[in-house]
mmCIF file of C-alpha atoms and ligand atoms in Angstrom:
data_model
loop_
_atom_site.group_PDB
_atom_site.id
_atom_site.type_symbol
_atom_site.label_atom_id
_atom_site.label_comp_id
_atom_site.label_asym_id
_atom_site.label_seq_id
_atom_site.Cartn_x
_atom_site.Cartn_y
_atom_site.Cartn_z
ATOM 1 C CA MET P 1 57.733 134.767 53.016
ATOM 2 C CA LYS P 2 58.696 134.931 56.702
ATOM 3 C CA THR P 3 56.787 137.408 58.893
ATOM 4 C CA ILE P 4 58.363 139.324 61.770
ATOM 5 C CA ASN P 5 55.802 140.706 64.222
ATOM 6 C CA LEU P 6 56.430 144.012 65.981
ATOM 7 C CA VAL P 7 54.237 145.451 68.726
ATOM 8 C CA ILE P 8 54.265 149.221 69.228
ATOM 9 C CA LEU P 9 53.499 150.769 72.627
ATOM 10 C CA PHE P 10 52.546 154.447 72.915
ATOM 11 C CA SER P 11 50.955 156.794 75.467
ATOM 12 C CA GLY P 12 49.780 159.819 73.501
ATOM 13 C CA ASN P 13 49.974 161.339 70.056
ATOM 14 C CA GLY P 14 51.334 158.266 68.284
ATOM 15 C CA SER P 15 52.948 160.074 65.343
ATOM 16 C CA ASN P 16 56.073 157.877 65.490
ATOM 17 C CA MET P 17 53.866 154.781 65.653
ATOM 18 C CA GLN P 18 52.047 155.885 62.483
ATOM 19 C CA ASN P 19 55.297 156.712 60.705
ATOM 20 C CA ILE P 20 56.865 153.339 61.615
ATOM 21 C CA VAL P 21 53.849 151.406 60.327
ATOM 22 C CA GLU P 22 53.647 153.434 57.103
ATOM 23 C CA THR P 23 57.409 153.137 56.487
ATOM 24 C CA LEU P 24 57.893 149.433 57.232
ATOM 25 C CA ARG P 25 54.595 147.728 56.379
ATOM 26 C CA ASN P 26 54.143 146.078 52.957
ATOM 27 C CA LYS P 27 57.883 146.058 52.188
ATOM 28 C CA VAL P 28 60.222 143.137 51.590
ATOM 29 C CA PHE P 29 63.430 142.688 53.607
ATOM 30 C CA PHE P 30 66.172 140.125 54.034
ATOM 31 C CA ASN P 31 68.386 139.291 56.989
ATOM 32 C CA ASN P 32 71.793 140.856 56.432
ATOM 33 C CA LEU P 33 73.532 138.448 58.835
ATOM 34 C CA ASP P 34 72.336 135.441 56.897
ATOM 35 C CA LEU P 35 73.571 136.129 53.368
ATOM 36 C CA GLU P 36 73.371 132.458 52.328
ATOM 37 C CA ASN P 37 69.684 132.433 53.107
ATOM 38 C CA LYS P 38 67.886 135.030 50.992
ATOM 39 C CA ASP P 39 64.444 134.315 52.457
ATOM 40 C CA GLU P 40 62.091 137.214 51.962
ATOM 41 C CA ILE P 41 60.892 138.794 55.182
ATOM 42 C CA GLU P 42 57.932 141.081 55.827
ATOM 43 C CA ILE P 43 57.227 143.153 58.935
ATOM 44 C CA ALA P 44 53.733 142.991 60.450
ATOM 45 C CA PHE P 45 52.035 144.910 63.225
ATOM 46 C CA PRO P 46 49.461 142.508 64.732
ATOM 47 C CA PHE P 47 48.332 145.117 67.295
ATOM 48 C CA CYS P 48 49.492 148.170 69.243
ATOM 49 C CA ILE P 49 49.097 148.828 72.971
ATOM 50 C CA THR P 50 48.465 152.061 74.827
ATOM 51 C CA ASN P 51 48.339 152.683 78.574
ATOM 52 C CA ASN P 52 46.197 155.793 77.993
ATOM 53 C CA PRO P 53 42.506 155.312 77.066
ATOM 54 C CA ASN P 54 42.458 158.900 75.707
ATOM 55 C CA ALA P 55 45.584 158.636 73.538
ATOM 56 C CA TYR P 56 45.199 160.276 70.114
ATOM 57 C CA GLY P 57 47.225 157.373 68.702
ATOM 58 C CA ILE P 58 44.161 155.125 69.129
ATOM 59 C CA SER P 59 42.456 156.973 66.226
ATOM 60 C CA ARG P 60 45.651 156.686 64.186
ATOM 61 C CA CYS P 61 45.553 152.883 64.732
ATOM 62 C CA LYS P 62 41.946 152.814 63.492
ATOM 63 C CA GLU P 63 42.971 154.705 60.337
ATOM 64 C CA LEU P 64 45.834 152.264 59.800
ATOM 65 C CA GLY P 65 43.543 149.261 60.320
ATOM 66 C CA ILE P 66 45.529 148.035 63.327
ATOM 67 C CA GLU P 67 43.910 146.852 66.554
ATOM 68 C CA CYS P 68 44.881 148.966 69.568
ATOM 69 C CA LYS P 69 44.673 147.239 72.949
ATOM 70 C CA VAL P 70 44.122 149.614 75.878
ATOM 71 C CA LEU P 71 45.684 148.695 79.210
ATOM 72 C CA SER P 72 45.424 151.569 81.651
ATOM 73 C CA HIS P 73 48.160 151.554 84.304
ATOM 74 C CA LYS P 74 45.595 153.209 86.603
ATOM 75 C CA ASP P 75 43.763 149.887 86.849
ATOM 76 C CA PHE P 76 46.768 148.290 88.570
ATOM 77 C CA SER P 77 48.069 148.691 92.110
ATOM 78 C CA GLY P 78 51.739 148.821 91.094
ATOM 79 C CA ARG P 79 54.324 148.819 88.324
ATOM 80 C CA GLU P 80 54.963 145.077 88.462
ATOM 81 C CA GLU P 81 51.266 144.140 88.265
ATOM 82 C CA PHE P 82 50.878 146.392 85.229
ATOM 83 C CA ASP P 83 54.003 144.954 83.598
ATOM 84 C CA ARG P 84 52.756 141.401 84.197
ATOM 85 C CA ALA P 85 49.444 142.230 82.483
ATOM 86 C CA LEU P 86 51.317 143.923 79.617
ATOM 87 C CA LEU P 87 53.475 140.848 79.148
ATOM 88 C CA LYS P 88 50.376 138.633 79.153
ATOM 89 C CA LEU P 89 48.757 140.758 76.417
ATOM 90 C CA ILE P 90 51.761 140.143 74.164
ATOM 91 C CA ALA P 91 52.611 136.569 75.210
ATOM 92 C CA GLY P 92 50.045 134.873 72.957
ATOM 93 C CA THR P 93 51.659 136.327 69.824
ATOM 94 C CA GLN P 94 55.130 135.522 68.462
ATOM 95 C CA VAL P 95 56.714 138.988 68.793
ATOM 96 C CA GLU P 96 60.293 139.657 67.697
ATOM 97 C CA LEU P 97 60.653 143.141 69.141
ATOM 98 C CA VAL P 98 58.602 145.627 71.169
ATOM 99 C CA ILE P 99 58.817 149.218 69.953
ATOM 100 C CA LEU P 100 58.335 151.915 72.596
ATOM 101 C CA SER P 101 57.127 154.979 70.799
ATOM 102 C CA GLY P 102 56.332 157.777 73.234
ATOM 103 C CA PHE P 103 55.427 155.160 75.859
ATOM 104 C CA MET P 104 55.812 157.191 79.019
ATOM 105 C CA ARG P 105 56.367 154.463 81.575
ATOM 106 C CA VAL P 106 59.505 152.857 82.927
ATOM 107 C CA LEU P 107 59.298 149.088 82.500
ATOM 108 C CA SER P 108 60.415 146.748 85.297
ATOM 109 C CA PRO P 109 62.611 143.660 84.786
ATOM 110 C CA ILE P 110 59.373 141.615 84.721
ATOM 111 C CA PHE P 111 58.868 143.046 81.239
ATOM 112 C CA THR P 112 62.416 143.850 80.112
ATOM 113 C CA SER P 113 63.864 140.428 80.952
ATOM 114 C CA ASN P 114 61.142 138.695 78.938
ATOM 115 C CA LEU P 115 60.812 140.769 75.782
ATOM 116 C CA LYS P 116 63.408 142.579 73.678
ATOM 117 C CA SER P 117 62.423 146.253 73.439
ATOM 118 C CA ILE P 118 63.761 149.463 71.962
ATOM 119 C CA ASN P 119 62.868 153.091 72.674
ATOM 120 C CA ILE P 120 63.223 156.496 71.044
ATOM 121 C CA HIS P 121 64.224 159.554 73.060
ATOM 122 C CA PRO P 122 64.366 163.149 71.748
ATOM 123 C CA SER P 123 67.918 164.006 72.905
ATOM 124 C CA LEU P 124 71.460 162.855 72.426
ATOM 125 C CA LEU P 125 71.536 160.463 75.380
ATOM 126 C CA PRO P 126 72.948 160.364 77.995
ATOM 127 C CA LYS P 127 72.019 164.069 77.922
ATOM 128 C CA TYR P 128 68.526 165.192 78.942
ATOM 129 C CA LYS P 129 66.858 161.999 80.107
ATOM 130 C CA GLY P 130 63.208 162.203 81.183
ATOM 131 C CA ILE P 131 60.095 163.915 79.893
ATOM 132 C CA LYS P 132 61.454 167.449 79.306
ATOM 133 C CA ALA P 133 64.224 166.408 76.935
ATOM 134 C CA ILE P 134 63.290 168.686 74.014
ATOM 135 C CA GLN P 135 62.818 171.745 76.228
ATOM 136 C CA GLU P 136 66.057 171.141 78.141
ATOM 137 C CA SER P 137 67.999 170.564 74.961
ATOM 138 C CA TYR P 138 66.466 173.732 73.405
ATOM 139 C CA GLN P 139 67.365 175.812 76.467
ATOM 140 C CA SER P 140 70.905 174.419 76.754
ATOM 141 C CA ASP P 141 74.068 176.041 75.395
ATOM 142 C CA ASP P 142 74.601 173.078 73.059
ATOM 143 C CA ASN P 143 74.824 174.081 69.416
ATOM 144 C CA HIS P 144 72.796 171.048 68.330
ATOM 145 C CA GLY P 145 69.897 168.860 69.452
ATOM 146 C CA GLY P 146 69.371 165.210 68.655
ATOM 147 C CA VAL P 147 67.522 161.939 68.836
ATOM 148 C CA SER P 148 68.569 158.543 70.227
ATOM 149 C CA VAL P 149 67.189 155.048 69.745
ATOM 150 C CA HIS P 150 68.367 152.582 72.391
ATOM 151 C CA TRP P 151 67.788 149.106 73.772
ATOM 152 C CA VAL P 152 65.483 149.183 76.788
ATOM 153 C CA ASN P 153 66.502 148.081 80.239
ATOM 154 C CA ASP P 154 64.958 148.986 83.579
ATOM 155 C CA VAL P 155 66.818 152.311 83.821
ATOM 156 C CA LEU P 156 64.943 155.372 82.499
ATOM 157 C CA ASP P 157 66.270 156.212 79.021
ATOM 158 C CA GLY P 158 69.191 153.846 79.709
ATOM 159 C CA GLY P 159 70.354 150.899 77.602
ATOM 160 C CA GLU P 160 72.817 150.603 74.750
ATOM 161 C CA ILE P 161 72.463 153.093 71.889
ATOM 162 C CA ILE P 162 71.393 151.659 68.511
ATOM 163 C CA LEU P 163 71.425 154.903 66.476
ATOM 164 C CA GLN P 164 71.739 158.636 67.164
ATOM 165 C CA ASP P 165 71.560 161.661 64.920
ATOM 166 C CA CYS P 166 71.577 165.406 65.464
ATOM 167 C CA ILE P 167 70.337 168.695 64.016
ATOM 168 C CA PRO P 168 72.022 172.100 64.347
ATOM 169 C CA LYS P 169 70.372 174.769 66.465
ATOM 170 C CA ILE P 170 69.094 177.738 64.417
ATOM 171 C CA SER P 171 69.595 181.089 66.060
ATOM 172 C CA GLY P 172 66.282 182.747 67.014
ATOM 173 C CA GLU P 173 64.220 179.595 66.325
ATOM 174 C CA SER P 174 61.162 179.051 68.558
ATOM 175 C CA LEU P 175 60.790 175.985 70.780
ATOM 176 C CA GLU P 176 57.932 174.854 68.492
ATOM 177 C CA GLY P 177 60.154 175.074 65.417
ATOM 178 C CA PHE P 178 62.964 173.164 67.142
ATOM 179 C CA GLN P 179 60.485 170.521 68.337
ATOM 180 C CA LYS P 180 59.098 170.087 64.827
ATOM 181 C CA ARG P 181 62.602 169.481 63.425
ATOM 182 C CA ILE P 182 63.342 166.986 66.243
ATOM 183 C CA HIS P 183 60.169 165.059 65.345
ATOM 184 C CA HIS P 184 61.148 164.998 61.653
ATOM 185 C CA LEU P 185 64.504 163.564 62.669
ATOM 186 C CA GLU P 186 62.678 160.932 64.746
ATOM 187 C CA TYR P 187 60.598 159.916 61.708
ATOM 188 C CA LYS P 188 63.818 159.375 59.712
ATOM 189 C CA LEU P 189 65.772 157.670 62.479
ATOM 190 C CA TYR P 190 63.330 155.245 64.141
ATOM 191 C CA PRO P 191 62.513 153.025 61.127
ATOM 192 C CA LYS P 192 66.270 152.853 60.315
ATOM 193 C CA ALA P 193 67.080 151.907 63.921
ATOM 194 C CA ILE P 194 64.390 149.210 63.959
ATOM 195 C CA LEU P 195 65.885 147.635 60.832
ATOM 196 C CA LYS P 196 69.357 147.854 62.388
ATOM 197 C CA ALA P 197 68.126 146.199 65.617
ATOM 198 C CA LEU P 198 66.540 143.392 63.582
ATOM 199 C CA ASN P 199 69.516 143.055 61.179
ATOM 200 C CA LEU P 200 67.229 143.655 58.209
ATOM 201 C CA THR P 201 67.919 145.340 54.876
ATOM 202 C CA GLN P 202 65.197 146.368 52.475
ATOM 203 C CA SER P 203 65.200 144.354 49.287
ATOM 204 C CA ASN P 204 65.932 146.457 46.154
ATOM 205 C CA THR P 205 63.856 144.258 43.928
ATOM 206 C CA HIS P 206 60.532 144.375 45.792
ATOM 207 C CA GLY P 207 58.141 146.667 47.622
HETATM 208 C C1 GAR R 1 58.584 161.552 70.899
HETATM 209 O O1 GAR R 1 59.212 162.799 70.742
HETATM 210 C C2 GAR R 1 59.494 160.601 71.656
HETATM 211 O O2 GAR R 1 60.840 160.778 71.351
HETATM 212 C C3 GAR R 1 59.204 160.974 73.085
HETATM 213 O O3 GAR R 1 57.810 161.161 73.101
HETATM 214 C C4 GAR R 1 57.383 161.687 71.836
HETATM 215 C C5 GAR R 1 56.175 160.894 71.365
HETATM 216 O O4 GAR R 1 55.598 161.479 70.232
HETATM 217 N N1 GAR R 1 59.626 159.951 73.982
HETATM 218 C C6 GAR R 1 60.232 160.185 75.154
HETATM 219 O O5 GAR R 1 60.434 161.295 75.581
HETATM 220 C C7 GAR R 1 60.657 158.931 75.912
HETATM 221 N N2 GAR R 1 61.419 159.257 77.048
HETATM 222 P P1 GAR R 1 54.580 160.655 69.333
HETATM 223 O O6 GAR R 1 53.560 160.029 70.308
HETATM 224 O O7 GAR R 1 53.925 161.665 68.456
HETATM 225 O O8 GAR R 1 55.333 159.605 68.585
#
């Protein structure tokens, strides 16, 4: 069995992190680009990283039995110093892909040119980049909201789209209700997008 290691980075609640681990751990996959070679593949999460010592996601990691490394950006004088330290934390482990999951920092080329990363954003990019995406999408005249998963480069919420999906707006719905439905869409979309980015298909016969 081949193991693919993923590292998840988050800054707060960590609900997508938990959902990704619970959806993809202890399953068997194969590489859909390599049909000759039907080697079984498993996905592992050797550790997570947060830049926020008070992130609720740290308790979720404990519950999941996954180590959470804390690297506060406040301990560094600038973005590049922080990114160098982040890279160093990951460098000792063979990591296939870094999963940004509510990680609220823009990464510099120091990080992005060294590690392949993907990110989830709660809008149909390129609309509503930034931290108020759900609110702006809710307040807009659009008749739907959505979620995007994209490759990460050094542009905020930039990078090529891997998967997008949308939900219709419901007339009279509260912001909280809309937000809840966006998060449910995220829980469906992110694991699928990760498998797409890794060219993996879940095996029907196992797990
Ligand atoms: C998610 O809605 C994610 O799309 C968003 O942060 C939330 C994290 O929630 N990310 C961004 O806005 C990135 N620009 P979670 O910590 O409960 O997974």
